[in-house]
Short mmCIF file of C-alpha atoms in Angstrom, two decimals:
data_model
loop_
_atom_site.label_atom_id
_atom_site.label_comp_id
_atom_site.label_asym_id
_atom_site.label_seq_id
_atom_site.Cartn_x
_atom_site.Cartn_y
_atom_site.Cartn_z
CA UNK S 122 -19.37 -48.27 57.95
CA UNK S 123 -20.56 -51.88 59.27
CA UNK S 124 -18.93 -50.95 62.47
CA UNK S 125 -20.67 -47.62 62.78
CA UNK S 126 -24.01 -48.99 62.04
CA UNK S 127 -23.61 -52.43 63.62
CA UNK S 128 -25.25 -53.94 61.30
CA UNK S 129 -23.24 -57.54 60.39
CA UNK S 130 -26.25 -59.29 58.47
CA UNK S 131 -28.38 -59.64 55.16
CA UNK S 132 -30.91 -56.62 53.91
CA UNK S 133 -28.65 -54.02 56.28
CA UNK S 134 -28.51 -50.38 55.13
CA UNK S 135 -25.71 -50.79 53.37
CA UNK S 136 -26.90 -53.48 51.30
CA UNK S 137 -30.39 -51.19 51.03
CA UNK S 138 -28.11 -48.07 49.60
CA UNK S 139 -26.16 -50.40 46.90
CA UNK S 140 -29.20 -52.52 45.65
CA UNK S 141 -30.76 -48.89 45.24
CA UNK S 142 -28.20 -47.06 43.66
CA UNK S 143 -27.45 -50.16 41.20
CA UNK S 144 -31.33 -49.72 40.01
CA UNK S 145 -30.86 -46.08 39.52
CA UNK S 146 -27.27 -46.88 37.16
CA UNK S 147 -28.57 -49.91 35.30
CA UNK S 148 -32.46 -47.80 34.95
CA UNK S 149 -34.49 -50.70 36.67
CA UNK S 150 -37.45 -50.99 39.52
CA UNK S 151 -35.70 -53.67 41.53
CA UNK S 152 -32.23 -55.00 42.43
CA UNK S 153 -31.28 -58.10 44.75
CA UNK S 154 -27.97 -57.84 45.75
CA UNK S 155 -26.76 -62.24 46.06
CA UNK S 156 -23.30 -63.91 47.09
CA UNK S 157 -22.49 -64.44 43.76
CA UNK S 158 -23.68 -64.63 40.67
CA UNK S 159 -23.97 -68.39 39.89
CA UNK S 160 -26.64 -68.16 43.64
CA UNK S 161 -28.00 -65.64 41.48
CA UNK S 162 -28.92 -68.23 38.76
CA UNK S 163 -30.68 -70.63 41.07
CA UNK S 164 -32.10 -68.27 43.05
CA UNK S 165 -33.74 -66.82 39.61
CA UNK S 166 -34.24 -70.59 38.59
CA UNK S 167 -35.73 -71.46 41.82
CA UNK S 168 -38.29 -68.29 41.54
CA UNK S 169 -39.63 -68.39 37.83
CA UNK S 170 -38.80 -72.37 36.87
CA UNK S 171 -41.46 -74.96 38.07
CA UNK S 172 -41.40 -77.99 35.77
CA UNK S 173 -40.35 -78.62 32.49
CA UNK S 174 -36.75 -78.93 31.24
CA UNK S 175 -34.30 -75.36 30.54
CA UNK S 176 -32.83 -74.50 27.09
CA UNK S 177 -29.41 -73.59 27.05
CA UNK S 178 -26.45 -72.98 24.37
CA UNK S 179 -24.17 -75.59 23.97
CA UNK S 180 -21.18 -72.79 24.60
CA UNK S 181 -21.28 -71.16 27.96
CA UNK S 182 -19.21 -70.64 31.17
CA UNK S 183 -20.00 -73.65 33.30
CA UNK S 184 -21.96 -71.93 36.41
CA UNK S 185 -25.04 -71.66 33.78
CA UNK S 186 -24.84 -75.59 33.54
CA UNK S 187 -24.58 -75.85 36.90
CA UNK S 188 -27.42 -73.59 38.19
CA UNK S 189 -29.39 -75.53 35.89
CA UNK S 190 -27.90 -78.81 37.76
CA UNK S 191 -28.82 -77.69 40.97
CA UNK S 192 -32.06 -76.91 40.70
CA UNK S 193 -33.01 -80.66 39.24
CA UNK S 194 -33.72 -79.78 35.74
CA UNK S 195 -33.44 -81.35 32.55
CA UNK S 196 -31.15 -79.53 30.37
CA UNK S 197 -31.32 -79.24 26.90
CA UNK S 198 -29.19 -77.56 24.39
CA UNK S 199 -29.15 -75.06 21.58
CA UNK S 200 -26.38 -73.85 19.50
CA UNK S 201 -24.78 -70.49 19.21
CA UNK S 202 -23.81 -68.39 15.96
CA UNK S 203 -20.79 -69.63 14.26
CA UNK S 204 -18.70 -66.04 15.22
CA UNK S 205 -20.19 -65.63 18.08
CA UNK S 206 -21.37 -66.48 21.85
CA UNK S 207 -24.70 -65.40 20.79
CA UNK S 208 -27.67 -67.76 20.85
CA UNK S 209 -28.25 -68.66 17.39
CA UNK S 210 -31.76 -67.77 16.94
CA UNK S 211 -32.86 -70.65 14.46
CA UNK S 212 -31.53 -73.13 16.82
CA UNK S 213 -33.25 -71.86 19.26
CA UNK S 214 -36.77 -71.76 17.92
CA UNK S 215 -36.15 -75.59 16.55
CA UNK S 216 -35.60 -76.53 19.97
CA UNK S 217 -38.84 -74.48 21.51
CA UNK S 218 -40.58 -76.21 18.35
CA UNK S 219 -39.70 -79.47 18.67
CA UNK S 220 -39.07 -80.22 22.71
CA UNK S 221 -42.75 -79.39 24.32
CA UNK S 222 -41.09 -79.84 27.90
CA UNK S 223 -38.92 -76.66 27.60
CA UNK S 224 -40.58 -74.00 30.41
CA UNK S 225 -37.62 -71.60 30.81
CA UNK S 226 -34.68 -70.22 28.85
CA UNK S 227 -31.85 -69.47 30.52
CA UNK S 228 -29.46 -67.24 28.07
CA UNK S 229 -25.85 -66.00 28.82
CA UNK S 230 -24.90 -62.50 27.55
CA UNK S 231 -20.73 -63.60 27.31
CA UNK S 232 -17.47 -61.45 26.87
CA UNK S 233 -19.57 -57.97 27.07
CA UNK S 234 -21.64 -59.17 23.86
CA UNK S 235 -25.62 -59.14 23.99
CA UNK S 236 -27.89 -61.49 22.36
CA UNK S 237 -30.43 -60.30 19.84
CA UNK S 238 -32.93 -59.16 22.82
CA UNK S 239 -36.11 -58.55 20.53
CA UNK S 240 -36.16 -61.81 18.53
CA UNK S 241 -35.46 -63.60 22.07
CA UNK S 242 -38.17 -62.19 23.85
CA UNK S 243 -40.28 -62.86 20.78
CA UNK S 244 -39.54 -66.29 20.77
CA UNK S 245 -40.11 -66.51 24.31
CA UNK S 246 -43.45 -65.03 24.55
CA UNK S 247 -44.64 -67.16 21.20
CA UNK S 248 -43.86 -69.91 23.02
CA UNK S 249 -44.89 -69.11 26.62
CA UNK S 250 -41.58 -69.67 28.31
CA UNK S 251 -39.69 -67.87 30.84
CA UNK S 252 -36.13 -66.29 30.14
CA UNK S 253 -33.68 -65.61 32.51
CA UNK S 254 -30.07 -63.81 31.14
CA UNK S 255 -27.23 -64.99 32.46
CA UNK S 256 -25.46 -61.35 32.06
CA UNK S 257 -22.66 -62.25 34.84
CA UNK S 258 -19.96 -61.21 32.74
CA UNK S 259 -21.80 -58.36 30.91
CA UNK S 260 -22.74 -55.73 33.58
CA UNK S 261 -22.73 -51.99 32.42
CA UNK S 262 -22.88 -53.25 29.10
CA UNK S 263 -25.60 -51.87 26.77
CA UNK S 264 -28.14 -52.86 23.46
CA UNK S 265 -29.64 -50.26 21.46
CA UNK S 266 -28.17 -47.27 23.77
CA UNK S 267 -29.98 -48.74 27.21
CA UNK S 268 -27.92 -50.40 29.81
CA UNK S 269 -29.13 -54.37 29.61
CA UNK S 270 -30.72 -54.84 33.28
CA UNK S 271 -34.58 -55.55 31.95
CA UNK S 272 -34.21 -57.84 29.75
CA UNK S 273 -36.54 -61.47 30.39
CA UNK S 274 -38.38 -62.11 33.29
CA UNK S 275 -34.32 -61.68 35.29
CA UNK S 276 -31.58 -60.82 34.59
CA UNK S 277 -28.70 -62.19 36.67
CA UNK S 278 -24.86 -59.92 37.50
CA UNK S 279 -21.46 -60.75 39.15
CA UNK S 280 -18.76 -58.76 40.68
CA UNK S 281 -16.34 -61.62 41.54
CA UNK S 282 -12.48 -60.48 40.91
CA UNK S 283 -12.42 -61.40 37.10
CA UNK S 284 -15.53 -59.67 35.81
CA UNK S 285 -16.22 -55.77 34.76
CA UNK S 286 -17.08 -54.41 37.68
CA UNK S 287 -15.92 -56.12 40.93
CA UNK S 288 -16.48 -56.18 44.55
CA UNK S 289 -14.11 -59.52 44.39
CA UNK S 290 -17.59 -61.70 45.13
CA UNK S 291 -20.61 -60.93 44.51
CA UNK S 292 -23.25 -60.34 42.61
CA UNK S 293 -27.28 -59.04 41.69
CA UNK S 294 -30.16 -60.36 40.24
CA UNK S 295 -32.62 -57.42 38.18
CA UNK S 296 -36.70 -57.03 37.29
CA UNK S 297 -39.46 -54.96 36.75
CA UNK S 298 -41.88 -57.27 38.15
CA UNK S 299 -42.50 -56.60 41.80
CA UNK S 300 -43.88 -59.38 42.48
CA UNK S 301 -41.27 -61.79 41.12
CA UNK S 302 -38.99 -59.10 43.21
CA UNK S 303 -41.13 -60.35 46.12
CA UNK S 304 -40.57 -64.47 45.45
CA UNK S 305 -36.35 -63.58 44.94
CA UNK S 306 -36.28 -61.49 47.92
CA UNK S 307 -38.22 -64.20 49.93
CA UNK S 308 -35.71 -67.34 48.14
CA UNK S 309 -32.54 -65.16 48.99
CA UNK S 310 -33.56 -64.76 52.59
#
C-alpha cells in the first residue's frame, strides 16, 4: 500500500483510514495514531498538563513514571486497592485533599482491568484536575458494556508486540474534545 500511494510520512492516508476506523471500533470523535504508547503519555501530558505536580499509583508499569519524568513534573503518589491494580479511591482523594499542587491525574487501566471510572471522574471534576488513563495495556477492553476510549480528558493505547492488540509498535491517544484533538495533533506533528 505505501508503495502504491507513495506516501512514506506522518498523517498519510493510511494513517487517516486506521485513526478513523479505530474511532468507529472503540465509539469515539477523535483518534491520534503515536509511535508508541509511552509518546502517547507525554504527548497527552504535554497537551492538558501546565503546572502543578501529577498524581500517580505507587504500582504501575514504569513508562507512566517516566512520561511523567519527561515532561518535568513533580510526581506524587497514591496507593492502589490491596487485590488489585486499581487506584484505591480513598487514597486518592487524601492526596487531591491534602497536596494543593496536584493539576493532573494520570491513571493506568493494568492487566485488562478498569478503574472505577465514575468515582474517578468525580473526584477529578470536584477537584478541578485533569485525568489522563494510561489504558496501554487495556485496549478493546470495556466498563459497564462500552469499550473504555472516553474516559478523562485522554485516554492513551499501545500496540507494541506484548499488548492485546499489536502492530509490534505503536500506539493511539483518544477524546471527545476537538479542540484538545487540535493541541495533540499539533504536539505529535
Amino acid at each position: 500500500q505505501i508503495s502504491k500511494t507513495n506516501y512514506y510520512t506522518h498523517n498519510g492516508p493510511l494513517l487517516q483510514k486506521l485513526e478513523s476506523e479505530l474511532a468507529i471500533y472503540l465509539g469515539v470523535d477523535y483518534v491520534l495514531a503515536v509511535t508508541n504508547g509511552t509518546i502517547g503519555l507525554i504527548i497527552a501530558l504535554e497537551a492538558l498538563h501546565k503546572e502543578g505536580s501529577i498524581l500517580t499509583p505507587r504500582f504501575s508499569f514504569p513508562a507512566t513514571m517516566n512520561a511523567i519524568c519527561m515532561v518535568g513534573s513533580t510526581l506524587f503518589y497514591c496507593d492502589t486497592l490491596r487485590c488489585s491494580p486499581n487506584i484505591s479511591l480513598n487514597s486518592l482523594e487524601e492526596k487531591l485533599i491534602n497536596n494543593k499542587t496536584i493539576s493532573t491525574i494520570l491513571l493506568p487501566n493494568l492487566w485488562s482491568t478498569v478503574n472505577n471510572i465514575e468515582e474517578i471522574s468525580f473526584l477529578s471534576n470536584k477537584y478541578n484536575v485533569n485525568l489522563i488513563y494510561d489504558s496501554t495495556q487495556a485496549f478493546s477492553c470495556s466498563y459497564k458494556g462500552r469499550k473504555i476510549a472516553i474516559n478523562g480528558n485522554a485516554e492513551v493505547f499501545s500496540f507494541h508486540a506484548t499488548k492485546l492488540i499489536t502492530a509490534f509498535e505503536g500506539g493511539c491517544i483518544t477524546t471527545n474534545n476537538r479542540s484538545l484533538y487540535k493541541k495533540l495533533s499539533h504536539i505529535r506533528s
